[in-house]
Coordinates of C-alpha atoms in Angstrom, one line a residue:
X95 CA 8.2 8.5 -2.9
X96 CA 4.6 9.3 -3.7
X97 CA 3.0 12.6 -3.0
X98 CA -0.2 13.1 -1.9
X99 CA -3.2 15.8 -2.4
X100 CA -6.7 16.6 -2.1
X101 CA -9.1 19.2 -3.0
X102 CA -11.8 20.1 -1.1
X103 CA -15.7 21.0 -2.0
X104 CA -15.2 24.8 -2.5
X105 CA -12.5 23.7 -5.1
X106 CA -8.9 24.8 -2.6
X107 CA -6.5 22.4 -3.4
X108 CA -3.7 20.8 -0.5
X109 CA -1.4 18.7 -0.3
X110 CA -0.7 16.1 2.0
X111 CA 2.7 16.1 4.0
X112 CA 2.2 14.0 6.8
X113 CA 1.1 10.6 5.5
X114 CA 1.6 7.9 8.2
X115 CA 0.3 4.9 5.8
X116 CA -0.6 4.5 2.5
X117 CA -2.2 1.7 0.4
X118 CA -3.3 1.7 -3.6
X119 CA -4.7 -1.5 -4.8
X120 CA -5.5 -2.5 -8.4
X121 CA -7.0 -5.6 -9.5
X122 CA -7.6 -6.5 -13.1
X123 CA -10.9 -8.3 -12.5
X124 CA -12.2 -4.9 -9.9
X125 CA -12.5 -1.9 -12.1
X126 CA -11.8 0.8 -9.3
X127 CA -8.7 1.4 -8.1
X128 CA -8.5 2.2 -4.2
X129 CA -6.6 4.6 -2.0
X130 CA -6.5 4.5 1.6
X131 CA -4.8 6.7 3.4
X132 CA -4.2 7.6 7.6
X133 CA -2.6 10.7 8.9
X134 CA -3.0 13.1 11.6
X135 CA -6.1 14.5 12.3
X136 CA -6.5 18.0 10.5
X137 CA -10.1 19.8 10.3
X138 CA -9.8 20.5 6.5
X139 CA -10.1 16.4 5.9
X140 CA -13.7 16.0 6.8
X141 CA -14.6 18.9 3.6
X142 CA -12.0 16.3 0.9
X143 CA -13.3 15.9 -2.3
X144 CA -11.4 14.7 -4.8
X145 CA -7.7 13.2 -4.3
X146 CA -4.8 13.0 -6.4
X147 CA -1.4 10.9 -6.3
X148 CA 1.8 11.6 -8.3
X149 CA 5.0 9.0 -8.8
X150 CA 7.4 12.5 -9.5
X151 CA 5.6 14.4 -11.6
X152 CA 3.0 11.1 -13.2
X153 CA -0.2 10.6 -12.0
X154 CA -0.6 7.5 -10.8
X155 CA -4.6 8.1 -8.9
X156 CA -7.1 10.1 -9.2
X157 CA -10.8 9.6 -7.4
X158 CA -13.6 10.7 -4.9
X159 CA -13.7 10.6 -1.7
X160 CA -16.2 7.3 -0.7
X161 CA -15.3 7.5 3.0
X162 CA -14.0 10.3 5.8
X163 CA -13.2 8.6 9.4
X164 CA -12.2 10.8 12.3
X165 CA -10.8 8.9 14.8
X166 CA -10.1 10.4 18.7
X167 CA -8.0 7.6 21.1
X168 CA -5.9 8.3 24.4
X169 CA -3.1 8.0 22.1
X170 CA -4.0 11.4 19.6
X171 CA -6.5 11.9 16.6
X172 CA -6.5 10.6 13.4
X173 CA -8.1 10.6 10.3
X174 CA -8.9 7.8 7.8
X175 CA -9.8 8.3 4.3
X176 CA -10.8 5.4 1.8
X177 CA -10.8 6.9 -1.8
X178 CA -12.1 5.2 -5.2
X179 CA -10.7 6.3 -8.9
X180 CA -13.0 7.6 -11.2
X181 CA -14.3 4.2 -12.4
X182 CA -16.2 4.0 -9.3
X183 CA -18.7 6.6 -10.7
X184 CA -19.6 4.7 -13.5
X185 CA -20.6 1.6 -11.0
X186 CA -22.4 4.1 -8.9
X187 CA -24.6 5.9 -11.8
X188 CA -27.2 4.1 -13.8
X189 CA -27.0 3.8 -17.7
X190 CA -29.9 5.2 -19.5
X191 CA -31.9 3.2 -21.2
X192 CA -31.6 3.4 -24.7
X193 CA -30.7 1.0 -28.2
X194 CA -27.4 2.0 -30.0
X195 CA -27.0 1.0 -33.5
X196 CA -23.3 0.5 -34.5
X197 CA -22.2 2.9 -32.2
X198 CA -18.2 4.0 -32.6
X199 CA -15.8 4.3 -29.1
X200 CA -15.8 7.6 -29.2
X201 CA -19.5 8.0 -29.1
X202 CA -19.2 5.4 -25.6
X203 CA -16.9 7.9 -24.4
X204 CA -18.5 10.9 -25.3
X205 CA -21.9 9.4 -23.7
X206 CA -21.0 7.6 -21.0
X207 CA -17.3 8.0 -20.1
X208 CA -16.4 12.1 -20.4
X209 CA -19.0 13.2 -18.1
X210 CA -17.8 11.7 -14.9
X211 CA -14.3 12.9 -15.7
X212 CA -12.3 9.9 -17.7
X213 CA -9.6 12.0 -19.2
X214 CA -9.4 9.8 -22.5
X215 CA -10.0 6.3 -24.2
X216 CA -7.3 4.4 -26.5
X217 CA -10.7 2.9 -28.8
X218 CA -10.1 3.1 -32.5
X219 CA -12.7 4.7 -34.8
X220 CA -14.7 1.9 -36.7
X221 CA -18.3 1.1 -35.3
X222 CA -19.6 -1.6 -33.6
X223 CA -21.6 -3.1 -36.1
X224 CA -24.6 -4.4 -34.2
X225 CA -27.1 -3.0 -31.9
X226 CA -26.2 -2.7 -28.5
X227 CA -29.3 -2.5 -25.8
X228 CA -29.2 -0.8 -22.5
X229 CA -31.6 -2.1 -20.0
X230 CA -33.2 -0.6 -16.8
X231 CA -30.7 -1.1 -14.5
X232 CA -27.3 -1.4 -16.0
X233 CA -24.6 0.7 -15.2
X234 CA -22.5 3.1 -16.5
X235 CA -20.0 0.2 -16.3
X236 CA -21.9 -2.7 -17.8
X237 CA -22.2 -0.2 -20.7
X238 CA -18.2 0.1 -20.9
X239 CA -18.0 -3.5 -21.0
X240 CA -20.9 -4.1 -22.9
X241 CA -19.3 -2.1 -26.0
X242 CA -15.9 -3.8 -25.2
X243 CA -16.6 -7.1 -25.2
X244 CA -18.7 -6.4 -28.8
X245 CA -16.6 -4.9 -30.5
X246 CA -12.8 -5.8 -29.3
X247 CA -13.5 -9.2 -27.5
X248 CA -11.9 -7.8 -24.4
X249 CA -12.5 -6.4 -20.9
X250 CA -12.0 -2.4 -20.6
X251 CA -10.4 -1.0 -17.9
X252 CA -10.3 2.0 -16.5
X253 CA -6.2 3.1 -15.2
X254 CA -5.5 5.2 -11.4
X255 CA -5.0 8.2 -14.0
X256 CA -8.5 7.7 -15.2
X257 CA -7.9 7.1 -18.8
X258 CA -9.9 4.0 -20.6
X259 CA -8.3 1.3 -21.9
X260 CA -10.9 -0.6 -24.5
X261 CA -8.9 -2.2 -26.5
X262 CA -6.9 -4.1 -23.5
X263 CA -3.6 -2.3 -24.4
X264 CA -2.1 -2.2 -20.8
X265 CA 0.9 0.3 -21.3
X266 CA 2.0 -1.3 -24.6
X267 CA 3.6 -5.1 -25.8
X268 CA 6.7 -4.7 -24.6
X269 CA 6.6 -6.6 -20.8
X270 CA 7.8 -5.8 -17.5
X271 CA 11.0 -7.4 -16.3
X272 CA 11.3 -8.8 -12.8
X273 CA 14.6 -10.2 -12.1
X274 CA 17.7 -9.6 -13.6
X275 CA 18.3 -6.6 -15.8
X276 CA 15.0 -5.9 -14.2
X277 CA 12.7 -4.6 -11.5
X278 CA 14.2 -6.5 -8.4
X279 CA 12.5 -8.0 -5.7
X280 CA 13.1 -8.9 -1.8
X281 CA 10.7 -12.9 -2.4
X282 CA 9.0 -14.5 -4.9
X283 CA 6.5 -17.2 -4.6
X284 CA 4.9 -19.7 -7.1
X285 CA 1.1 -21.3 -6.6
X286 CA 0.0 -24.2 -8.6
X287 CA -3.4 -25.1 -7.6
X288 CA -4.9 -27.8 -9.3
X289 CA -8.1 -27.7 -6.9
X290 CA -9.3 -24.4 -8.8
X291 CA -9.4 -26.2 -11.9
X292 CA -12.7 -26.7 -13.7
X293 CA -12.4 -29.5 -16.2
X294 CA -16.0 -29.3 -17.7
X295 CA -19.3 -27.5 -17.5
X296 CA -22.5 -29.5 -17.9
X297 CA -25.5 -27.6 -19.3
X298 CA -29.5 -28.4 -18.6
X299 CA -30.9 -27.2 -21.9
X300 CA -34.9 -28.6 -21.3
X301 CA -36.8 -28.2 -19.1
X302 CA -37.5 -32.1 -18.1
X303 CA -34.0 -33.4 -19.7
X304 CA -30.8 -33.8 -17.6
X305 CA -27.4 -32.1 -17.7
X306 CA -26.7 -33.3 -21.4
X307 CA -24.6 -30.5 -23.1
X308 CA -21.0 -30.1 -22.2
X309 CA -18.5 -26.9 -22.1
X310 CA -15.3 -28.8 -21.9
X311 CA -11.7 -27.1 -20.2
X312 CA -9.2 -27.4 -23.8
X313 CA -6.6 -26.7 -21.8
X314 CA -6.5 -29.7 -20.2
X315 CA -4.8 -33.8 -21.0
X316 CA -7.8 -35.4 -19.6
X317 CA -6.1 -35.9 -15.7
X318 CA -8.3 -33.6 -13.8
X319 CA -11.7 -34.4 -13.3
X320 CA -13.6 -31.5 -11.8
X321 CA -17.4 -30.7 -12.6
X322 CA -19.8 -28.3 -12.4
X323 CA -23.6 -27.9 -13.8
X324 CA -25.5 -24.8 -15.1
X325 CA -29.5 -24.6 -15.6
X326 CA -29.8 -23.2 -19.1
X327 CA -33.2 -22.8 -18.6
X328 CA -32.4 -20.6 -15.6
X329 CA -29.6 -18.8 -17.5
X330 CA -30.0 -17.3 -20.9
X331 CA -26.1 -17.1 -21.3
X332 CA -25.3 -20.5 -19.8
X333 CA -22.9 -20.8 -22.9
X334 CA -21.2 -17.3 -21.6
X335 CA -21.3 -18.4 -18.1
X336 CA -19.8 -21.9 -18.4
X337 CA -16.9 -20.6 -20.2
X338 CA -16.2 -17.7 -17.3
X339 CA -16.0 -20.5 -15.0
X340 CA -13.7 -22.4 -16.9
X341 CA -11.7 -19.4 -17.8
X342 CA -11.5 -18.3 -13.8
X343 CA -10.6 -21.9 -12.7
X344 CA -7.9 -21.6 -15.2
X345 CA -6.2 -18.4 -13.8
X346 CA -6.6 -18.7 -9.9
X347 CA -5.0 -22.7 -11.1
X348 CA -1.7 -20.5 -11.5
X349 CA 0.0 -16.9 -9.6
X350 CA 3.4 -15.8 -8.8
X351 CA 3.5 -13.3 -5.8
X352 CA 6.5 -11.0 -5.6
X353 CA 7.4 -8.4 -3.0
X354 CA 9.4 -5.4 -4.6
X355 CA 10.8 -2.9 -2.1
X356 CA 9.4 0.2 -4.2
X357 CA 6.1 1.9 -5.7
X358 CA 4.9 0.0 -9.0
X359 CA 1.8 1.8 -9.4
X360 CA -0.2 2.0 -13.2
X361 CA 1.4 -1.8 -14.2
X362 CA -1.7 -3.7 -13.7
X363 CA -2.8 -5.8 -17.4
X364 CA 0.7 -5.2 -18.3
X365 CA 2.8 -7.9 -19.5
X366 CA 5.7 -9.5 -17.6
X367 CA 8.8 -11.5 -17.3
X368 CA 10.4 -13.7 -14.6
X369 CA 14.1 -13.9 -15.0
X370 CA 15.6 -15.2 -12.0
X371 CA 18.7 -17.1 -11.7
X372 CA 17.6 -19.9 -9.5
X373 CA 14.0 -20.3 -10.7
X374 CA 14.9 -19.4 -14.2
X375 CA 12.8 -17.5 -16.7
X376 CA 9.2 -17.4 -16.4
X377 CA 7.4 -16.0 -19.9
X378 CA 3.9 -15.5 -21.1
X379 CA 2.4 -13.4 -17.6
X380 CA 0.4 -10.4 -16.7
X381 CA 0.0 -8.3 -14.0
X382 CA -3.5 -9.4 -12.3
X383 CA -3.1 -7.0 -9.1
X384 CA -0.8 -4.9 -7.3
X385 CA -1.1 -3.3 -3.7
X386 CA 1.4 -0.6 -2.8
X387 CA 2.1 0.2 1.0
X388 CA 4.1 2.6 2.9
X389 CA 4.0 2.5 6.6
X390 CA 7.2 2.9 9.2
X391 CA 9.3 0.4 7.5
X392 CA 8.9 2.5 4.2
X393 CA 7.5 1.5 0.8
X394 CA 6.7 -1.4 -1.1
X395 CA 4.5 -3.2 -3.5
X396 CA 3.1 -6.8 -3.6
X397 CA 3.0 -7.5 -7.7
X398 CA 0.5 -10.7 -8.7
X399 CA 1.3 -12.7 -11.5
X400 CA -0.9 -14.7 -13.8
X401 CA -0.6 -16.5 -17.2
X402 CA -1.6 -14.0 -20.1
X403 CA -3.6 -16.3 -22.1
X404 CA -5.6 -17.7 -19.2
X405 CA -4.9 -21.2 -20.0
X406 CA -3.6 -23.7 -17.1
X407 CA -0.5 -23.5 -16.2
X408 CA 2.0 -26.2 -18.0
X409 CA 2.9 -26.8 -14.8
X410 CA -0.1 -28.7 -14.5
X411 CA 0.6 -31.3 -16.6
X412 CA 4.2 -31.7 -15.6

């Protein structure tokens, strides 16, 4: 079972005893984990700050307070409290302008990560060799991800625990287990959706021509016919853009939803394994999202499969 603490704005620290429900959701595409919590009314909630959640002694959460509701019925007072991790504060603060040449992952962290308290980064040491620009405007985050997509081809993301993950690691190669000799579960269930797939992407590159250049899906046998069009002119990374449609297409195409009667908290970007004795082995998948609950009928977590490569599912072309 999870426990549960807060510390207020003059720094005094509590825990949390009587929690009545809990949720933590992680999504691999959202960078902020959330927390949301209800329990009895109790004056000291409306002066939280900062929140913290431990699995036994690991910390599984850690974030700011976005949200304090008091709530007064016939029935008794209580209070709600929506919580984000610390990647929240790097979508809420704004970047500073500025042009890095080859800049290293520790000087990202240093600069733009340690201040609003991410505990550490798993980045290696060699530069980004390149300039890197920061406009007006662009957050903390876009920064993150700017640097991350340069220089290891990946998206970053920031863990419960606050600690950044720029090189895509995800707690390591070896993969999850659901099944037998695994992490059990009460129900699984497997979507194919062909509907979400995008089979190509046509590009208007001038300004009085039509929709000539083409982004085509390589993941598919030539079955699914699905369109979509992008104005180049509009877009100065039409290229970028086309592929991220293809790409999401491709991974909502394909999930596996699976109910696990306990708390599976940190796994998100992780990889997994399927290996169930009437649906048989399932290989190649990642964590996308989990959303852990305890109410009155105790705890549990909904776990959301993907494929790890993105690609469509085989069973596509089955």
């Amino acid at each position: 079972m999870l426990s549960y603490f807060f510390t207020d704005k003059n720094g005094k620290k509590f825990e949390i005893k009587n929690v009545l429900t809990a949720e933590i959701s992680a999504d691999v595409d959202v960078p902020a984990d959330e927390l949301v919590l209800v329990m009895p009314y109790d004056e000291r909630f409306r002066n939280a700050d900062m929140f913290e959640v431990y699995d036994d002694e690991a910390l599984v959460f850690v974030g700011q307070a976005d949200e304090i509701v008091s709530i007064v019925q016939n029935s008794g007072a209580i209070a709600k409290l929506s919580v984000r991790s610390l990647a929240g504060r790097l979508l809420d603060n704004e970047a500073e302008p500025v042009t890095y040449v080859n800049p290293a992952a520790k000087f990202i962290f240093e600069r733009h990560l340690k201040p609003f308290g991410i505990a550490g980064y798993d980045g290696d040491e060699h530069a980004f060799m390149g300039k890197i620009k920061i406009e007006k405007g662009m957050t903390e985050w876009q920064v993150l991800e700017k640097f991350c997509s340069g220089r290891y081809g990946k998206s970053p993301r920031i863990t419960g625990a606050g600690f950044a993950l720029m090189c895509g690691t995800y707690g390591g190669a070896k993969p999850i287990v659901f099944g037998r000799n695994g992490v059990g579960y009460t129900s699984l269930r497997e979507y194919i959706k062909p509907c979400k797939v995008i089979s190509k992407v046509k590009l208007r590159t001038e300004e009085y021509g039509g929709y000539k250049s083409v982004i085509g899906n390589n993941s598919l046998d030539g079955r699914i016919k699905r369109v979509r069009y992008v104005n180049a002119i509009l877009d100065n990374n039409a290229v970028k853009t086309a592929d991220r449609m293809i790409e999401n297409g491709n991974r909502q195409s394909f999930e596996i939803m699976i109910e696990c009667p306990k708390c599976l908290c940190g796994i998100v970007g992780r990889k997994a394994v399927i290996d169930d004795r009437l649906v048989g082995k399932r290989e190649g998948l990642v964590v996308k999202s989990i959303k852990y609950s305890l109410g009155k009928n105790g705890e549990s977590t909904t776990v959301v499969l993907g494929k790890e490569n993105g690609d469509v599912a085989d069973e596509l072309h089955n």
